[in-house]
Amino acid sequence: MKYIKVGLLGLFISFLGMLPPGTLNITAFDIAASGKIDDALWFAIAVVFVELIVVKITLIGSKKINFDNKWSFLLMSIAVVILVYLAI
């Protein structure tokens, strides 16, 4: 039951992430609007496949990198500053 909840939550978050019109969504819409529905579907499948590969590589890399608390705090602080800068 726990895995079902996690899976459904992941699907919900993924769905929310695809709602804003990003580059990939606009490209898929443009392909579909030009009458090439099959091409748009294959494009969307390829995007999902590449996204899965990137997430898998990220998970493997995060397991291999082991920082102590001092480095972790420093990296988190830098990440927060960068994200605030990008948000502004």
CSV table of N, CA, C and O in Angstrom, one decimal:
chain,number,residue,atom,x,y,z
A,1,MET,N,0.8,-1.2,0.0
A,1,MET,CA,0.0,0.0,0.0
A,1,MET,C,0.9,1.3,0.0
A,1,MET,O,0.5,2.2,-0.6
A,2,LYS,N,2.0,1.2,0.7
A,2,LYS,CA,2.9,2.3,0.8
A,2,LYS,C,3.5,2.7,-0.6
A,2,LYS,O,3.5,3.8,-1.0
A,3,TYR,N,3.8,1.6,-1.4
A,3,TYR,CA,4.4,1.9,-2.7
A,3,TYR,C,3.3,2.4,-3.7
A,3,TYR,O,3.7,3.2,-4.6
A,4,ILE,N,2.1,2.0,-3.5
A,4,ILE,CA,1.0,2.6,-4.3
A,4,ILE,C,0.9,4.1,-4.1
A,4,ILE,O,0.7,4.9,-5.0
A,5,LYS,N,0.9,4.4,-2.8
A,5,LYS,CA,0.8,5.9,-2.4
A,5,LYS,C,1.9,6.7,-3.0
A,5,LYS,O,1.7,7.7,-3.6
A,6,VAL,N,3.1,6.1,-2.9
A,6,VAL,CA,4.3,6.8,-3.4
A,6,VAL,C,4.2,6.9,-4.9
A,6,VAL,O,4.5,8.0,-5.5
A,7,GLY,N,3.8,5.9,-5.6
A,7,GLY,CA,3.7,5.9,-7.0
A,7,GLY,C,2.6,6.9,-7.5
A,7,GLY,O,2.8,7.6,-8.5
A,8,LEU,N,1.5,6.9,-6.8
A,8,LEU,CA,0.4,7.9,-7.2
A,8,LEU,C,0.8,9.3,-7.0
A,8,LEU,O,0.5,10.2,-7.8
A,9,LEU,N,1.5,9.5,-5.9
A,9,LEU,CA,2.0,10.9,-5.6
A,9,LEU,C,3.1,11.3,-6.6
A,9,LEU,O,3.0,12.4,-7.1
A,10,GLY,N,3.9,10.4,-7.0
A,10,GLY,CA,4.9,10.7,-8.1
A,10,GLY,C,4.2,11.0,-9.4
A,10,GLY,O,4.6,11.9,-10.1
A,11,LEU,N,3.1,10.3,-9.8
A,11,LEU,CA,2.4,10.6,-11.0
A,11,LEU,C,1.7,11.9,-10.9
A,11,LEU,O,1.7,12.7,-11.9
A,12,PHE,N,1.2,12.3,-9.7
A,12,PHE,CA,0.5,13.6,-9.5
A,12,PHE,C,1.5,14.7,-9.7
A,12,PHE,O,1.2,15.7,-10.4
A,13,ILE,N,2.7,14.6,-9.1
A,13,ILE,CA,3.7,15.6,-9.1
A,13,ILE,C,4.2,15.7,-10.6
A,13,ILE,O,4.4,16.8,-11.1
A,14,SER,N,4.4,14.6,-11.3
A,14,SER,CA,4.8,14.7,-12.7
A,14,SER,C,3.7,15.4,-13.5
A,14,SER,O,4.1,16.1,-14.4
A,15,PHE,N,2.5,15.1,-13.2
A,15,PHE,CA,1.4,15.7,-14.0
A,15,PHE,C,1.4,17.2,-13.8
A,15,PHE,O,1.3,18.0,-14.7
A,16,LEU,N,1.6,17.6,-12.5
A,16,LEU,CA,1.6,19.1,-12.2
A,16,LEU,C,2.8,19.7,-12.9
A,16,LEU,O,2.7,20.9,-13.3
A,17,GLY,N,3.9,19.0,-13.0
A,17,GLY,CA,5.1,19.6,-13.6
A,17,GLY,C,5.0,19.8,-15.1
A,17,GLY,O,5.6,20.6,-15.7
A,18,MET,N,4.1,19.0,-15.7
A,18,MET,CA,3.9,19.1,-17.2
A,18,MET,C,2.9,20.1,-17.6
A,18,MET,O,2.7,20.5,-18.7
A,19,LEU,N,2.1,20.7,-16.6
A,19,LEU,CA,1.1,21.6,-16.9
A,19,LEU,C,1.6,23.0,-17.5
A,19,LEU,O,1.1,23.5,-18.4
A,20,PRO,N,2.7,23.6,-16.8
A,20,PRO,CA,3.1,24.9,-17.4
A,20,PRO,C,3.7,24.7,-18.8
A,20,PRO,O,4.3,23.7,-19.1
A,21,PRO,N,3.4,25.6,-19.7
A,21,PRO,CA,3.9,25.5,-21.0
A,21,PRO,C,5.4,25.7,-21.2
A,21,PRO,O,5.9,26.8,-21.3
A,22,GLY,N,6.1,24.6,-21.1
A,22,GLY,CA,7.6,24.6,-21.3
A,22,GLY,C,7.9,24.4,-22.7
A,22,GLY,O,7.1,24.2,-23.6
A,23,THR,N,9.2,24.3,-23.0
A,23,THR,CA,9.7,24.1,-24.4
A,23,THR,C,9.2,22.8,-25.0
A,23,THR,O,8.8,22.8,-26.1
A,24,LEU,N,9.3,21.7,-24.2
A,24,LEU,CA,8.9,20.4,-24.7
A,24,LEU,C,7.4,20.4,-24.9
A,24,LEU,O,7.0,19.8,-26.0
A,25,ASN,N,6.6,20.9,-24.0
A,25,ASN,CA,5.2,20.9,-24.2
A,25,ASN,C,4.8,21.7,-25.5
A,25,ASN,O,3.9,21.3,-26.2
A,26,ILE,N,5.4,22.8,-25.7
A,26,ILE,CA,5.0,23.7,-26.8
A,26,ILE,C,5.5,23.0,-28.1
A,26,ILE,O,4.8,23.0,-29.1
A,27,THR,N,6.6,22.3,-28.1
A,27,THR,CA,7.1,21.6,-29.3
A,27,THR,C,6.1,20.4,-29.6
A,27,THR,O,5.8,20.3,-30.8
A,28,ALA,N,5.7,19.7,-28.6
A,28,ALA,CA,4.8,18.6,-28.8
A,28,ALA,C,3.5,19.1,-29.4
A,28,ALA,O,2.9,18.5,-30.3
A,29,PHE,N,3.0,20.2,-28.8
A,29,PHE,CA,1.7,20.8,-29.3
A,29,PHE,C,1.9,21.3,-30.8
A,29,PHE,O,1.0,21.1,-31.6
A,30,ASP,N,3.0,21.9,-31.1
A,30,ASP,CA,3.3,22.4,-32.4
A,30,ASP,C,3.3,21.2,-33.4
A,30,ASP,O,2.7,21.3,-34.5
A,31,ILE,N,3.9,20.1,-33.0
A,31,ILE,CA,3.9,18.9,-33.9
A,31,ILE,C,2.5,18.4,-34.1
A,31,ILE,O,2.1,18.1,-35.2
A,32,ALA,N,1.7,18.3,-33.0
A,32,ALA,CA,0.4,17.8,-33.1
A,32,ALA,C,-0.5,18.8,-33.9
A,32,ALA,O,-1.4,18.3,-34.6
A,33,ALA,N,-0.3,20.1,-33.7
A,33,ALA,CA,-1.1,21.0,-34.4
A,33,ALA,C,-0.9,21.0,-35.9
A,33,ALA,O,-1.8,21.4,-36.7
A,34,SER,N,0.3,20.6,-36.3
A,34,SER,CA,0.5,20.5,-37.7
A,34,SER,C,0.0,19.3,-38.4
A,34,SER,O,0.2,19.0,-39.6
A,35,GLY,N,-0.8,18.5,-37.6
A,35,GLY,CA,-1.5,17.4,-38.1
A,35,GLY,C,-0.7,16.1,-38.0
A,35,GLY,O,-1.1,15.0,-38.5
A,36,LYS,N,0.4,16.1,-37.4
A,36,LYS,CA,1.2,14.9,-37.2
A,36,LYS,C,1.1,14.3,-35.8
A,36,LYS,O,2.0,14.4,-35.0
A,37,ILE,N,-0.1,13.8,-35.5
A,37,ILE,CA,-0.4,13.2,-34.2
A,37,ILE,C,0.6,12.1,-33.8
A,37,ILE,O,1.1,12.0,-32.7
A,38,ASP,N,0.9,11.2,-34.8
A,38,ASP,CA,1.8,10.1,-34.5
A,38,ASP,C,3.2,10.6,-34.1
A,38,ASP,O,3.8,10.1,-33.2
A,39,ASP,N,3.7,11.6,-34.9
A,39,ASP,CA,5.0,12.2,-34.6
A,39,ASP,C,5.0,12.8,-33.2
A,39,ASP,O,6.0,12.7,-32.5
A,40,ALA,N,3.9,13.5,-32.8
A,40,ALA,CA,3.8,14.1,-31.5
A,40,ALA,C,3.8,13.1,-30.4
A,40,ALA,O,4.5,13.3,-29.4
A,41,LEU,N,3.2,12.0,-30.6
A,41,LEU,CA,3.2,10.9,-29.7
A,41,LEU,C,4.5,10.3,-29.5
A,41,LEU,O,5.0,10.1,-28.4
A,42,TRP,N,5.2,10.0,-30.6
A,42,TRP,CA,6.6,9.5,-30.5
A,42,TRP,C,7.5,10.5,-29.8
A,42,TRP,O,8.4,10.1,-29.1
A,43,PHE,N,7.4,11.8,-30.1
A,43,PHE,CA,8.2,12.8,-29.5
A,43,PHE,C,7.9,12.8,-28.0
A,43,PHE,O,8.9,12.8,-27.2
A,44,ALA,N,6.7,12.7,-27.5
A,44,ALA,CA,6.4,12.6,-26.1
A,44,ALA,C,6.9,11.4,-25.4
A,44,ALA,O,7.5,11.5,-24.3
A,45,ILE,N,6.9,10.3,-26.1
A,45,ILE,CA,7.4,9.0,-25.6
A,45,ILE,C,8.9,9.1,-25.4
A,45,ILE,O,9.5,8.7,-24.4
A,46,ALA,N,9.6,9.7,-26.4
A,46,ALA,CA,11.0,9.9,-26.3
A,46,ALA,C,11.4,10.9,-25.2
A,46,ALA,O,12.4,10.6,-24.5
A,47,VAL,N,10.6,11.9,-25.0
A,47,VAL,CA,10.9,12.8,-23.9
A,47,VAL,C,10.8,12.1,-22.6
A,47,VAL,O,11.7,12.3,-21.7
A,48,VAL,N,9.8,11.3,-22.4
A,48,VAL,CA,9.6,10.6,-21.1
A,48,VAL,C,10.8,9.6,-20.9
A,48,VAL,O,11.3,9.5,-19.8
A,49,PHE,N,11.2,8.9,-22.0
A,49,PHE,CA,12.3,8.0,-21.9
A,49,PHE,C,13.6,8.7,-21.5
A,49,PHE,O,14.3,8.2,-20.6
A,50,VAL,N,13.9,9.8,-22.1
A,50,VAL,CA,15.1,10.6,-21.7
A,50,VAL,C,15.0,11.1,-20.3
A,50,VAL,O,16.0,11.0,-19.5
A,51,GLU,N,13.8,11.5,-19.9
A,51,GLU,CA,13.6,12.0,-18.5
A,51,GLU,C,13.9,10.8,-17.5
A,51,GLU,O,14.5,11.0,-16.5
A,52,LEU,N,13.4,9.6,-17.8
A,52,LEU,CA,13.6,8.5,-16.9
A,52,LEU,C,15.1,8.2,-16.8
A,52,LEU,O,15.6,7.9,-15.7
A,53,ILE,N,15.9,8.3,-17.9
A,53,ILE,CA,17.3,8.0,-17.9
A,53,ILE,C,18.0,9.1,-17.0
A,53,ILE,O,18.9,8.7,-16.2
A,54,VAL,N,17.6,10.3,-17.2
A,54,VAL,CA,18.3,11.4,-16.4
A,54,VAL,C,18.0,11.2,-14.9
A,54,VAL,O,18.9,11.4,-14.1
A,55,VAL,N,16.8,10.8,-14.6
A,55,VAL,CA,16.4,10.6,-13.2
A,55,VAL,C,17.2,9.5,-12.6
A,55,VAL,O,17.7,9.5,-11.5
A,56,LYS,N,17.3,8.4,-13.4
A,56,LYS,CA,18.1,7.2,-12.9
A,56,LYS,C,19.6,7.6,-12.7
A,56,LYS,O,20.2,7.2,-11.7
A,57,ILE,N,20.2,8.3,-13.6
A,57,ILE,CA,21.6,8.7,-13.5
A,57,ILE,C,21.7,9.6,-12.2
A,57,ILE,O,22.7,9.5,-11.5
A,58,THR,N,20.8,10.5,-12.0
A,58,THR,CA,20.8,11.4,-10.9
A,58,THR,C,20.7,10.6,-9.6
A,58,THR,O,21.5,10.8,-8.6
A,59,LEU,N,19.9,9.6,-9.5
A,59,LEU,CA,19.7,8.8,-8.3
A,59,LEU,C,21.0,7.9,-8.0
A,59,LEU,O,21.5,7.8,-6.9
A,60,ILE,N,21.6,7.4,-9.1
A,60,ILE,CA,22.9,6.7,-8.9
A,60,ILE,C,24.0,7.6,-8.5
A,60,ILE,O,24.7,7.3,-7.6
A,61,GLY,N,24.0,8.8,-9.1
A,61,GLY,CA,25.1,9.7,-8.7
A,61,GLY,C,24.9,10.2,-7.2
A,61,GLY,O,25.9,10.4,-6.5
A,62,SER,N,23.7,10.4,-6.8
A,62,SER,CA,23.4,10.9,-5.5
A,62,SER,C,23.8,9.9,-4.4
A,62,SER,O,24.2,10.2,-3.3
A,63,LYS,N,23.7,8.6,-4.8
A,63,LYS,CA,24.1,7.6,-3.8
A,63,LYS,C,25.7,7.5,-3.7
A,63,LYS,O,26.2,7.2,-2.7
A,64,LYS,N,26.3,7.8,-4.8
A,64,LYS,CA,27.8,7.7,-4.8
A,64,LYS,C,28.5,8.8,-4.1
A,64,LYS,O,29.6,8.7,-3.6
A,65,ILE,N,27.8,10.0,-4.2
A,65,ILE,CA,28.4,11.2,-3.5
A,65,ILE,C,28.0,11.2,-2.1
A,65,ILE,O,26.8,11.2,-1.7
A,66,ASN,N,29.0,11.1,-1.2
A,66,ASN,CA,28.7,11.1,0.3
A,66,ASN,C,29.4,12.3,0.9
A,66,ASN,O,30.6,12.2,1.1
A,67,PHE,N,28.7,13.3,1.2
A,67,PHE,CA,29.3,14.5,1.9
A,67,PHE,C,29.1,14.4,3.4
A,67,PHE,O,28.1,13.9,3.8
A,68,ASP,N,30.0,15.0,4.1
A,68,ASP,CA,29.7,15.1,5.6
A,68,ASP,C,28.8,16.3,5.8
A,68,ASP,O,28.5,17.0,4.8
A,69,ASN,N,28.4,16.5,7.0
A,69,ASN,CA,27.4,17.6,7.2
A,69,ASN,C,27.9,19.0,6.9
A,69,ASN,O,27.2,19.8,6.4
A,70,LYS,N,29.2,19.2,7.0
A,70,LYS,CA,29.8,20.5,6.7
A,70,LYS,C,29.6,20.8,5.2
A,70,LYS,O,29.2,21.9,4.8
A,71,TRP,N,30.0,19.9,4.4
A,71,TRP,CA,29.9,20.1,2.9
A,71,TRP,C,28.5,20.1,2.5
A,71,TRP,O,28.1,20.9,1.6
A,72,SER,N,27.7,19.3,3.1
A,72,SER,CA,26.2,19.3,2.7
A,72,SER,C,25.6,20.6,3.0
A,72,SER,O,24.8,21.1,2.2
A,73,PHE,N,25.9,21.2,4.2
A,73,PHE,CA,25.3,22.5,4.5
A,73,PHE,C,25.8,23.6,3.6
A,73,PHE,O,25.0,24.4,3.1
A,74,LEU,N,27.1,23.6,3.2
A,74,LEU,CA,27.6,24.5,2.3
A,74,LEU,C,27.0,24.4,0.9
A,74,LEU,O,26.6,25.4,0.3
A,75,LEU,N,26.8,23.2,0.4
A,75,LEU,CA,26.2,23.0,-0.9
A,75,LEU,C,24.8,23.4,-0.9
A,75,LEU,O,24.3,24.0,-1.9
A,76,MET,N,24.0,23.1,0.2
A,76,MET,CA,22.6,23.5,0.3
A,76,MET,C,22.5,25.0,0.3
A,76,MET,O,21.6,25.6,-0.3
A,77,SER,N,23.4,25.7,1.0
A,77,SER,CA,23.4,27.1,1.0
A,77,SER,C,23.6,27.7,-0.3
A,77,SER,O,22.9,28.7,-0.7
A,78,ILE,N,24.6,27.2,-1.1
A,78,ILE,CA,24.8,27.7,-2.4
A,78,ILE,C,23.6,27.4,-3.3
A,78,ILE,O,23.2,28.3,-4.1
A,79,ALA,N,23.0,26.3,-3.2
A,79,ALA,CA,21.9,25.9,-4.0
A,79,ALA,C,20.7,26.8,-3.7
A,79,ALA,O,20.0,27.3,-4.7
A,80,VAL,N,20.5,27.2,-2.5
A,80,VAL,CA,19.4,28.1,-2.1
A,80,VAL,C,19.6,29.5,-2.7
A,80,VAL,O,18.7,30.1,-3.3
A,81,VAL,N,20.9,30.0,-2.6
A,81,VAL,CA,21.2,31.3,-3.2
A,81,VAL,C,21.0,31.3,-4.7
A,81,VAL,O,20.4,32.2,-5.3
A,82,ILE,N,21.4,30.2,-5.4
A,82,ILE,CA,21.2,30.1,-6.8
A,82,ILE,C,19.7,30.1,-7.2
A,82,ILE,O,19.3,30.8,-8.1
A,83,LEU,N,19.0,29.3,-6.5
A,83,LEU,CA,17.5,29.2,-6.8
A,83,LEU,C,16.8,30.5,-6.5
A,83,LEU,O,15.9,30.9,-7.3
A,84,VAL,N,17.2,31.2,-5.4
A,84,VAL,CA,16.5,32.5,-5.2
A,84,VAL,C,16.9,33.5,-6.3
A,84,VAL,O,16.1,34.2,-6.8
A,85,TYR,N,18.2,33.5,-6.7
A,85,TYR,CA,18.6,34.3,-7.8
A,85,TYR,C,17.8,34.0,-9.1
A,85,TYR,O,17.4,34.9,-9.8
A,86,LEU,N,17.7,32.7,-9.4
A,86,LEU,CA,16.9,32.4,-10.6
A,86,LEU,C,15.4,32.7,-10.5
A,86,LEU,O,14.8,33.1,-11.5
A,87,ALA,N,14.9,32.7,-9.3
A,87,ALA,CA,13.5,33.0,-9.1
A,87,ALA,C,13.2,34.5,-9.3
A,87,ALA,O,12.2,34.9,-9.8
A,88,ILE,N,14.2,35.3,-8.9
A,88,ILE,CA,14.1,36.7,-9.1
A,88,ILE,C,14.2,37.1,-10.5
A,88,ILE,O,13.5,37.8,-11.1
